[in-house]
PDB file of C-alpha atoms and ligand atoms in Angstrom:
ATOM      1  CA  ASN A  21      50.997 100.507  82.346  1.00 60.00           C
ATOM      2  CA  SER A  22      54.051  98.706  83.163  1.00 67.00           C
ATOM      3  CA  HIS A  23      56.416 101.045  81.664  1.00 65.00           C
ATOM      4  CA  ALA A  24      55.005 103.657  84.162  1.00 61.00           C
ATOM      5  CA  HIS A  25      54.999 101.198  87.229  1.00 63.00           C
ATOM      6  CA  ALA A  26      58.703  99.935  86.283  1.00 61.00           C
ATOM      7  CA  LEU A  27      60.149 104.155  86.078  1.00 58.00           C
ATOM      8  CA  ASN A  28      58.533 104.806  89.601  1.00 60.00           C
ATOM      9  CA  THR A  29      60.270 101.831  91.014  1.00 63.00           C
ATOM     10  CA  VAL A  30      63.744 102.417  89.800  1.00 64.00           C
ATOM     11  CA  MET A  31      66.159 103.581  92.906  1.00 67.00           C
ATOM     12  CA  PHE A  32      67.782 106.723  92.435  1.00 69.00           C
ATOM     13  CA  THR A  33      70.485 106.779  94.662  1.00 70.00           C
ATOM     14  CA  VAL A  34      71.654 110.693  95.597  1.00 80.00           C
ATOM     15  CA  GLU A  35      75.328 111.162  95.372  1.00 88.00           C
ATOM     16  CA  ILE A  36      76.243 114.014  98.002  1.00 94.00           C
ATOM     17  CA  ARG A  37      79.424 112.905  99.113  1.00 97.00           C
ATOM     18  CA  GLN A  38      81.669 111.824  96.364  1.00 98.00           C
ATOM     19  CA  SER A  39      85.491 111.593  96.123  1.00 98.00           C
ATOM     20  CA  PRO A  40      87.905 112.963  95.227  1.00 98.00           C
ATOM     21  CA  ILE A  41      87.556 116.755  95.747  1.00 98.00           C
ATOM     22  CA  ASP A  42      89.885 119.840  95.067  1.00 98.00           C
ATOM     23  CA  ILE A  43      91.169 120.776  98.776  1.00 98.00           C
ATOM     24  CA  VAL A  44      91.426 124.554  98.968  1.00 98.00           C
ATOM     25  CA  PRO A  45      93.824 124.896 102.198  1.00 98.00           C
ATOM     26  CA  HIS A  46      92.826 128.144 102.775  1.00 97.00           C
ATOM     27  CA  GLN A  47      88.916 127.283 102.926  1.00 97.00           C
ATOM     28  CA  ALA A  48      89.682 124.642 105.313  1.00 98.00           C
ATOM     29  CA  SER A  49      88.510 125.218 108.809  1.00 96.00           C
ATOM     30  CA  ARG A  50      91.041 124.744 111.530  1.00 95.00           C
ATOM     31  CA  ASP A  51      89.522 122.336 114.062  1.00 92.00           C
ATOM     32  CA  PRO A  52      91.038 122.750 117.620  1.00 90.00           C
ATOM     33  CA  ASN A  53      89.500 119.449 118.620  1.00 91.00           C
ATOM     34  CA  LEU A  54      91.090 117.421 115.845  1.00 95.00           C
ATOM     35  CA  SER A  55      93.811 115.772 117.467  1.00 97.00           C
ATOM     36  CA  GLN A  56      96.660 114.245 115.771  1.00 97.00           C
ATOM     37  CA  ILE A  57      96.466 110.934 113.736  1.00 98.00           C
ATOM     38  CA  VAL A  58      98.480 107.591 115.229  1.00 98.00           C
ATOM     39  CA  LEU A  59      99.636 105.203 112.876  1.00 97.00           C
ATOM     40  CA  ASN A  60     100.215 101.781 114.989  1.00 96.00           C
ATOM     41  CA  TYR A  61     101.984  99.719 112.022  1.00 96.00           C
ATOM     42  CA  ASP A  62     104.628  97.840 114.069  1.00 88.00           C
ATOM     43  CA  ARG A  63     103.089  94.729 113.879  1.00 87.00           C
ATOM     44  CA  CYS A  64     101.758  94.981 110.523  1.00 86.00           C
ATOM     45  CA  THR A  65     101.559  91.730 108.601  1.00 92.00           C
ATOM     46  CA  SER A  66     101.910  92.480 104.368  1.00 97.00           C
ATOM     47  CA  ILE A  67     100.618  89.385 102.667  1.00 98.00           C
ATOM     48  CA  ASN A  68     100.378  89.896  98.873  1.00 98.00           C
ATOM     49  CA  ILE A  69     100.733  92.111  96.176  1.00 98.00           C
ATOM     50  CA  SER A  70      98.251  91.847  93.283  1.00 98.00           C
ATOM     51  CA  ASN A  71      97.271  93.707  90.299  1.00 98.00           C
ATOM     52  CA  ASN A  72      93.307  94.037  90.142  1.00 98.00           C
ATOM     53  CA  GLY A  73      92.723  95.495  87.051  1.00 97.00           C
ATOM     54  CA  HIS A  74      92.437  99.046  88.401  1.00 97.00           C
ATOM     55  CA  SER A  75      95.460  99.274  90.726  1.00 98.00           C
ATOM     56  CA  VAL A  76      98.471  97.484  92.028  1.00 98.00           C
ATOM     57  CA  VAL A  77      97.452  96.339  95.869  1.00 98.00           C
ATOM     58  CA  VAL A  78      99.310  95.181  98.809  1.00 98.00           C
ATOM     59  CA  GLU A  79      96.952  93.141 101.184  1.00 98.00           C
ATOM     60  CA  PHE A  80      97.530  93.011 105.029  1.00 98.00           C
ATOM     61  CA  ASP A  81      96.482  90.315 107.699  1.00 97.00           C
ATOM     62  CA  ASP A  82      93.118  91.933 109.276  1.00 97.00           C
ATOM     63  CA  THR A  83      92.337  89.544 111.328  1.00 97.00           C
ATOM     64  CA  ASP A  84      93.054  91.472 114.463  1.00 96.00           C
ATOM     65  CA  ASP A  85      94.180  94.920 115.440  1.00 96.00           C
ATOM     66  CA  ARG A  86      98.083  94.434 114.973  1.00 95.00           C
ATOM     67  CA  SER A  87      97.943  97.601 112.539  1.00 96.00           C
ATOM     68  CA  VAL A  88      95.598 100.363 113.051  1.00 98.00           C
ATOM     69  CA  ILE A  89      95.091 104.036 112.544  1.00 98.00           C
ATOM     70  CA  GLN A  90      93.072 106.197 115.275  1.00 98.00           C
ATOM     71  CA  GLY A  91      92.926 109.168 116.689  1.00 98.00           C
ATOM     72  CA  GLY A  92      92.100 112.627 114.211  1.00 98.00           C
ATOM     73  CA  PRO A  93      88.640 112.390 113.146  1.00 98.00           C
ATOM     74  CA  LEU A  94      88.141 108.831 114.013  1.00 98.00           C
ATOM     75  CA  ASP A  95      86.163 107.631 117.016  1.00 97.00           C
ATOM     76  CA  ASN A  96      88.016 104.342 117.174  1.00 97.00           C
ATOM     77  CA  PRO A  97      90.969 102.571 115.852  1.00 98.00           C
ATOM     78  CA  TYR A  98      90.420 101.191 112.008  1.00 98.00           C
ATOM     79  CA  ARG A  99      91.995  98.024 110.949  1.00 98.00           C
ATOM     80  CA  LEU A 100      94.660  98.377 107.964  1.00 98.00           C
ATOM     81  CA  LYS A 101      93.433  96.506 104.753  1.00 98.00           C
ATOM     82  CA  GLN A 102      95.295  97.286 102.164  1.00 98.00           C
ATOM     83  CA  PHE A 103      97.205  99.968 100.068  1.00 98.00           C
ATOM     84  CA  HIS A 104      97.092 101.017  96.719  1.00 98.00           C
ATOM     85  CA  PHE A 105      98.352 103.817  94.074  1.00 98.00           C
ATOM     86  CA  HIS A 106      96.586 106.010  91.422  1.00 98.00           C
ATOM     87  CA  TRP A 107      98.958 107.746  88.854  1.00 98.00           C
ATOM     88  CA  GLY A 108      98.962 109.151  85.728  1.00 97.00           C
ATOM     89  CA  GLU A 109     100.813 108.824  81.926  1.00 95.00           C
ATOM     90  CA  LYS A 110     103.005 111.988  82.607  1.00 87.00           C
ATOM     91  CA  GLY A 111     104.284 113.595  85.848  1.00 76.00           C
ATOM     92  CA  CYS A 112     102.046 116.517  85.883  1.00 88.00           C
ATOM     93  CA  GLU A 113      98.813 114.671  86.916  1.00 96.00           C
ATOM     94  CA  GLY A 114      98.061 111.434  88.526  1.00 98.00           C
ATOM     95  CA  SER A 115      96.751 111.976  91.910  1.00 98.00           C
ATOM     96  CA  GLU A 116      93.044 111.876  92.700  1.00 98.00           C
ATOM     97  CA  HIS A 117      92.799 115.291  95.466  1.00 98.00           C
ATOM     98  CA  THR A 118      94.253 118.061  94.158  1.00 98.00           C
ATOM     99  CA  VAL A 119      94.966 121.197  95.981  1.00 98.00           C
ATOM    100  CA  SER A 120      94.113 124.681  94.827  1.00 98.00           C
ATOM    101  CA  GLY A 121      93.533 122.729  91.285  1.00 98.00           C
ATOM    102  CA  ASN A 122      97.029 121.182  91.094  1.00 98.00           C
ATOM    103  CA  SER A 123      97.683 117.691  90.665  1.00 98.00           C
ATOM    104  CA  TYR A 124     100.601 115.521  91.909  1.00 98.00           C
ATOM    105  CA  ALA A 125     101.914 112.944  90.126  1.00 98.00           C
ATOM    106  CA  SER A 126     100.607 110.022  92.070  1.00 98.00           C
ATOM    107  CA  GLU A 127      98.472 109.492  95.319  1.00 98.00           C
ATOM    108  CA  LEU A 128      99.009 106.341  97.531  1.00 98.00           C
ATOM    109  CA  HIS A 129      95.673 105.501  99.477  1.00 98.00           C
ATOM    110  CA  LEU A 130      95.990 103.469 103.070  1.00 98.00           C
ATOM    111  CA  VAL A 131      92.854 101.677 103.528  1.00 98.00           C
ATOM    112  CA  HIS A 132      91.685 100.954 106.857  1.00 98.00           C
ATOM    113  CA  TRP A 133      88.355  99.718 108.499  1.00 98.00           C
ATOM    114  CA  ASN A 134      85.852  99.994 111.428  1.00 98.00           C
ATOM    115  CA  ALA A 135      86.208  96.610 112.911  1.00 98.00           C
ATOM    116  CA  VAL A 136      84.768  97.675 116.261  1.00 98.00           C
ATOM    117  CA  LYS A 137      81.182  98.485 114.664  1.00 98.00           C
ATOM    118  CA  TYR A 138      81.372  96.226 111.578  1.00 98.00           C
ATOM    119  CA  LYS A 139      81.984  92.080 111.024  1.00 98.00           C
ATOM    120  CA  THR A 140      83.500  92.499 107.954  1.00 98.00           C
ATOM    121  CA  PHE A 141      85.555  94.708 105.524  1.00 98.00           C
ATOM    122  CA  ASP A 142      82.880  94.320 102.577  1.00 98.00           C
ATOM    123  CA  GLU A 143      80.301  95.005 105.039  1.00 98.00           C
ATOM    124  CA  ALA A 144      81.865  98.345 106.548  1.00 98.00           C
ATOM    125  CA  ALA A 145      82.609  99.227 102.815  1.00 98.00           C
ATOM    126  CA  THR A 146      78.787 100.156 102.540  1.00 97.00           C
ATOM    127  CA  ALA A 147      78.464 102.045 105.886  1.00 98.00           C
ATOM    128  CA  PRO A 148      79.086 106.085 106.618  1.00 98.00           C
ATOM    129  CA  ASP A 149      81.465 105.259 108.964  1.00 98.00           C
ATOM    130  CA  GLY A 150      82.924 102.170 107.527  1.00 98.00           C
ATOM    131  CA  LEU A 151      86.160 103.059 106.171  1.00 98.00           C
ATOM    132  CA  ALA A 152      89.097 105.620 106.837  1.00 99.00           C
ATOM    133  CA  VAL A 153      91.584 106.047 103.861  1.00 99.00           C
ATOM    134  CA  LEU A 154      94.611 107.592 104.361  1.00 99.00           C
ATOM    135  CA  GLY A 155      96.024 109.614 101.331  1.00 99.00           C
ATOM    136  CA  ILE A 156      99.833 110.568 100.682  1.00 99.00           C
ATOM    137  CA  PHE A 157     100.525 112.350  97.244  1.00 98.00           C
ATOM    138  CA  LEU A 158     103.758 111.598  95.592  1.00 98.00           C
ATOM    139  CA  ASP A 159     105.601 114.279  94.016  1.00 97.00           C
ATOM    140  CA  THR A 160     108.307 113.483  91.253  1.00 97.00           C
ATOM    141  CA  GLY A 161     112.024 114.408  92.311  1.00 97.00           C
ATOM    142  CA  ASP A 162     115.083 112.013  93.702  1.00 98.00           C
ATOM    143  CA  ASP A 163     114.601 108.375  94.440  1.00 98.00           C
ATOM    144  CA  HIS A 164     112.696 107.268  97.312  1.00 98.00           C
ATOM    145  CA  ARG A 165     114.555 105.301  99.487  1.00 97.00           C
ATOM    146  CA  TRP A 166     112.646 102.384 100.167  1.00 98.00           C
ATOM    147  CA  LEU A 167     110.130 102.494  97.413  1.00 98.00           C
ATOM    148  CA  HIS A 168     112.255 100.279  95.334  1.00 97.00           C
ATOM    149  CA  THR A 169     111.026  96.892  97.555  1.00 97.00           C
ATOM    150  CA  ILE A 170     107.645  97.759  95.530  1.00 98.00           C
ATOM    151  CA  THR A 171     108.830  98.790  92.078  1.00 98.00           C
ATOM    152  CA  ASP A 172     111.379  95.937  92.060  1.00 98.00           C
ATOM    153  CA  ALA A 173     107.959  93.661  92.418  1.00 98.00           C
ATOM    154  CA  LEU A 174     105.483  95.147  89.840  1.00 98.00           C
ATOM    155  CA  TYR A 175     107.227  92.962  86.992  1.00 98.00           C
ATOM    156  CA  MET A 176     105.578  89.587  88.894  1.00 98.00           C
ATOM    157  CA  VAL A 177     101.944  91.582  88.767  1.00 98.00           C
ATOM    158  CA  LYS A 178     101.796  93.016  85.200  1.00 98.00           C
ATOM    159  CA  PHE A 179      98.887  91.285  84.191  1.00 98.00           C
ATOM    160  CA  LYS A 180      95.264  92.002  85.430  1.00 98.00           C
ATOM    161  CA  GLY A 181      94.555  89.034  88.246  1.00 98.00           C
ATOM    162  CA  SER A 182      98.183  88.028  88.759  1.00 98.00           C
ATOM    163  CA  ILE A 183      99.312  88.199  92.486  1.00 98.00           C
ATOM    164  CA  THR A 184     102.207  86.988  94.479  1.00 98.00           C
ATOM    165  CA  ASP A 185     103.912  86.992  97.891  1.00 98.00           C
ATOM    166  CA  PHE A 186     105.008  90.200  99.485  1.00 98.00           C
ATOM    167  CA  LYS A 187     105.834  89.564 103.084  1.00 97.00           C
ATOM    168  CA  ASP A 188     107.356  91.743 105.953  1.00 95.00           C
ATOM    169  CA  PHE A 189     106.639  95.113 103.811  1.00 96.00           C
ATOM    170  CA  ASN A 190     106.010  98.057 106.767  1.00 97.00           C
ATOM    171  CA  PRO A 191     103.923 101.131 104.922  1.00 97.00           C
ATOM    172  CA  LYS A 192     105.378 103.129 107.609  1.00 97.00           C
ATOM    173  CA  CYS A 193     108.795 103.892 105.784  1.00 97.00           C
ATOM    174  CA  LEU A 194     105.790 105.600 102.696  1.00 98.00           C
ATOM    175  CA  LEU A 195     104.946 108.272 105.079  1.00 98.00           C
ATOM    176  CA  PRO A 196     106.362 111.897 104.846  1.00 98.00           C
ATOM    177  CA  SER A 197     107.997 113.583 107.775  1.00 96.00           C
ATOM    178  CA  SER A 198     104.815 115.358 108.866  1.00 97.00           C
ATOM    179  CA  LEU A 199     101.234 113.838 109.524  1.00 98.00           C
ATOM    180  CA  HIS A 200      99.413 117.345 109.320  1.00 97.00           C
ATOM    181  CA  TYR A 201      96.220 116.483 107.446  1.00 98.00           C
ATOM    182  CA  TRP A 202      93.125 117.873 105.854  1.00 98.00           C
ATOM    183  CA  THR A 203      89.615 115.491 106.450  1.00 98.00           C
ATOM    184  CA  TYR A 204      86.432 115.192 105.085  1.00 98.00           C
ATOM    185  CA  LEU A 205      83.802 112.587 104.681  1.00 98.00           C
ATOM    186  CA  GLY A 206      83.431 111.208 100.801  1.00 98.00           C
ATOM    187  CA  SER A 207      83.498 108.042  98.785  1.00 98.00           C
ATOM    188  CA  LEU A 208      85.277 105.328  97.427  1.00 98.00           C
ATOM    189  CA  THR A 209      87.130 106.748  94.037  1.00 98.00           C
ATOM    190  CA  THR A 210      85.890 103.689  91.661  1.00 95.00           C
ATOM    191  CA  PRO A 211      82.435 102.034  90.918  1.00 94.00           C
ATOM    192  CA  PRO A 212      80.708 101.441  93.180  1.00 95.00           C
ATOM    193  CA  LEU A 213      81.424 104.622  94.921  1.00 96.00           C
ATOM    194  CA  HIS A 214      80.295 103.621  98.268  1.00 97.00           C
ATOM    195  CA  GLU A 215      79.731 107.147 100.414  1.00 98.00           C
ATOM    196  CA  SER A 216      81.638 105.298 103.098  1.00 98.00           C
ATOM    197  CA  VAL A 217      85.196 106.871 103.533  1.00 98.00           C
ATOM    198  CA  ILE A 218      86.552 109.337 106.040  1.00 98.00           C
ATOM    199  CA  TRP A 219      89.176 110.850 104.215  1.00 99.00           C
ATOM    200  CA  ILE A 220      92.556 112.038 105.782  1.00 99.00           C
ATOM    201  CA  VAL A 221      94.850 113.298 103.317  1.00 98.00           C
ATOM    202  CA  LEU A 222      98.302 114.103 104.237  1.00 98.00           C
ATOM    203  CA  LYS A 223      99.410 117.822 103.446  1.00 98.00           C
ATOM    204  CA  ASP A 224     103.156 116.836 102.942  1.00 98.00           C
ATOM    205  CA  PRO A 225     103.834 114.818  99.844  1.00 98.00           C
ATOM    206  CA  ILE A 226     106.731 112.059  99.440  1.00 98.00           C
ATOM    207  CA  THR A 227     109.082 112.103  96.817  1.00 98.00           C
ATOM    208  CA  VAL A 228     109.756 109.176  94.250  1.00 98.00           C
ATOM    209  CA  SER A 229     111.634 109.126  91.094  1.00 97.00           C
ATOM    210  CA  GLU A 230     110.314 109.672  87.580  1.00 97.00           C
ATOM    211  CA  LYS A 231     112.127 106.154  86.870  1.00 97.00           C
ATOM    212  CA  GLN A 232     110.380 104.910  90.174  1.00 98.00           C
ATOM    213  CA  LEU A 233     106.653 106.089  88.978  1.00 97.00           C
ATOM    214  CA  GLY A 234     107.438 104.857  85.353  1.00 97.00           C
ATOM    215  CA  LYS A 235     107.742 101.085  86.625  1.00 98.00           C
ATOM    216  CA  PHE A 236     104.179 101.706  87.343  1.00 98.00           C
ATOM    217  CA  ARG A 237     103.098 102.576  83.684  1.00 96.00           C
ATOM    218  CA  MET A 238     104.789  99.118  82.728  1.00 95.00           C
ATOM    219  CA  LEU A 239     101.582  97.529  84.818  1.00 98.00           C
ATOM    220  CA  LEU A 240      98.521  96.634  82.253  1.00 98.00           C
ATOM    221  CA  PHE A 241      94.893  96.781  83.037  1.00 98.00           C
ATOM    222  CA  THR A 242      94.471  93.465  80.922  1.00 98.00           C
ATOM    223  CA  GLY A 243      94.863  90.111  81.652  1.00 98.00           C
ATOM    224  CA  GLU A 244      97.705  87.468  80.211  1.00 96.00           C
ATOM    225  CA  GLU A 245      95.097  85.897  78.035  1.00 96.00           C
ATOM    226  CA  GLU A 246      93.500  88.742  76.376  1.00 96.00           C
ATOM    227  CA  ASP A 247      94.800  89.972  72.762  1.00 93.00           C
ATOM    228  CA  GLN A 248      94.769  93.805  73.747  1.00 93.00           C
ATOM    229  CA  ARG A 249      97.848  95.166  76.067  1.00 95.00           C
ATOM    230  CA  LEU A 250      95.963  97.962  77.780  1.00 97.00           C
ATOM    231  CA  ARG A 251      99.099 100.334  79.789  1.00 97.00           C
ATOM    232  CA  MET A 252      97.786 101.107  83.648  1.00 98.00           C
ATOM    233  CA  GLU A 253      97.816 104.666  83.546  1.00 98.00           C
ATOM    234  CA  ASN A 254      95.193 107.427  84.271  1.00 98.00           C
ATOM    235  CA  ASN A 255      93.692 105.233  86.747  1.00 98.00           C
ATOM    236  CA  PHE A 256      92.612 108.405  88.753  1.00 98.00           C
ATOM    237  CA  ARG A 257      89.061 110.108  89.320  1.00 98.00           C
ATOM    238  CA  PRO A 258      89.014 113.803  89.018  1.00 97.00           C
ATOM    239  CA  PRO A 259      87.667 115.894  91.558  1.00 98.00           C
ATOM    240  CA  GLN A 260      83.896 115.705  92.449  1.00 98.00           C
ATOM    241  CA  PRO A 261      81.443 118.379  93.558  1.00 97.00           C
ATOM    242  CA  LEU A 262      82.090 119.383  97.041  1.00 97.00           C
ATOM    243  CA  LYS A 263      78.063 120.149  97.567  1.00 97.00           C
ATOM    244  CA  GLY A 264      78.612 121.878 100.643  1.00 96.00           C
ATOM    245  CA  ARG A 265      80.653 119.856 102.923  1.00 97.00           C
ATOM    246  CA  LYS A 266      83.472 121.199 104.980  1.00 97.00           C
ATOM    247  CA  VAL A 267      87.272 120.132 104.600  1.00 98.00           C
ATOM    248  CA  ARG A 268      88.700 120.268 108.312  1.00 98.00           C
ATOM    249  CA  SER A 269      92.730 121.032 108.820  1.00 98.00           C
ATOM    250  CA  SER A 270      94.738 119.501 111.690  1.00 96.00           C
ATOM    251  CA  ASN A 271      96.768 121.995 113.493  1.00 82.00           C
TER     252      ASN A 271
HETATM  253  C1  VZ5 B   9      88.783 102.139  99.990  1.00 75.49           C
HETATM  254  C2  VZ5 B   9      89.501 101.207  98.927  1.00 75.49           C
HETATM  255  C3  VZ5 B   9      88.839 100.775  98.222  1.00 75.49           C
HETATM  256  C4  VZ5 B   9      87.921  99.643  97.974  1.00 75.49           C
HETATM  257  C5  VZ5 B   9      86.754  99.401  97.075  1.00 75.49           C
HETATM  258  C6  VZ5 B   9      87.357  99.900  96.001  1.00 75.49           C
HETATM  259  C7  VZ5 B   9      87.832 100.799  95.420  1.00 75.49           C
HETATM  260  C8  VZ5 B   9      88.523 101.332  96.469  1.00 75.49           C
HETATM  261  O1  VZ5 B   9      89.866 102.356  96.522  1.00 75.49           O
HETATM  262  S1  VZ5 B   9      89.594 103.996  96.695  1.00 75.49           S
HETATM  263  N1  VZ5 B   9      90.168 104.700  95.709  1.00 75.49           N
HETATM  264  O2  VZ5 B   9      90.034 104.225  97.909  1.00 75.49           O
HETATM  265  O3  VZ5 B   9      88.008 104.391  96.924  1.00 75.49           O
HETATM  266  C9  VZ5 B   9      86.088  99.623  94.776  1.00 75.49           C
HETATM  267  C10 VZ5 B   9      85.736  98.004  94.548  1.00 75.49           C
HETATM  268  C11 VZ5 B   9      84.671  97.860  96.019  1.00 75.49           C
HETATM  269  C12 VZ5 B   9      86.151  97.868  97.104  1.00 75.49           C
HETATM  270  C13 VZ5 B   9      85.263  97.892  98.711  1.00 75.49           C
HETATM  271  C14 VZ5 B   9      84.752  96.907  99.093  1.00 75.49           C
HETATM  272  C15 VZ5 B   9      83.937  96.510  97.688  1.00 75.49           C
HETATM  273  C16 VZ5 B   9      82.545  97.084  97.809  1.00 75.49           C
HETATM  274  C17 VZ5 B   9      82.939  95.204  97.600  1.00 75.49           C
HETATM  275  O4  VZ5 B   9      82.330  94.718  98.597  1.00 75.49           O
HETATM  276  C18 VZ5 B   9      82.632  95.122  96.267  1.00 75.49           C
HETATM  277  C19 VZ5 B   9      83.235  96.062  95.111  1.00 75.49           C
HETATM  278  C20 VZ5 B   9      84.380  96.283  96.217  1.00 75.49           C
HETATM  279 ZN1   ZN B  10      92.407 104.825  95.956  1.00 75.49          ZN
END
């Protein structure tokens, strides 16, 4: 009958490489073939900052290879497209990846795409080697010297759907001192959860103050026209099953 027919045409996607994950350092394998990652952000061009209803996003001009990440697990340079953050409602949780079960207060994702193999970001976002996301943990402590450039702009993008110019910001100022990393094959952490991300998670966090982090929590999930005002917080996905994947560690 039609019901049985409908059932056997339903597509089931098998999810085997979902993100984030809990990273257990002593279970990660040191791979001598893993070179250091190289970030060429010196000619990067930020364009705007926006609230997409999930996070606050800074977008870059990705029409050429002016800002790329390469080396490490990557076979070719990947172009910087955007960065965004995930955070909690209180300091003890907010990151997406955890380390031996421990969360950080926030996590920064620098998103790059494989413009050598794919024509557009959206096409790359559905390919198994399409995206490379550099994850950086944020710890709470002293003020971060450069984060104010971003937190001072957040009041301009309070509502979902708001966007404003954000020029000449170089994300190099958000990197920790060491580029040691863990790497594994994973996915987007929000729907449609495409399994298209080579994750590179830096071992060392950067430090920001509670005051600076608090400014992210004044953003809203909701738009200006909506009567409900939902504070943007806890926009992180919990760790997903490893399903036999290997996490590799840089030297
Ligand atoms: C990696 C950063 C990123 C990209 C995308 C999402 C989420 C993302 O953040 S995360 N945390 O790095 O996974 C969810 C929406 C996705 C987008 C990639 C491009 C799309 C798949 C579009 O084609 C349609 C929906 C889009
Ligand atoms: Zn993210």
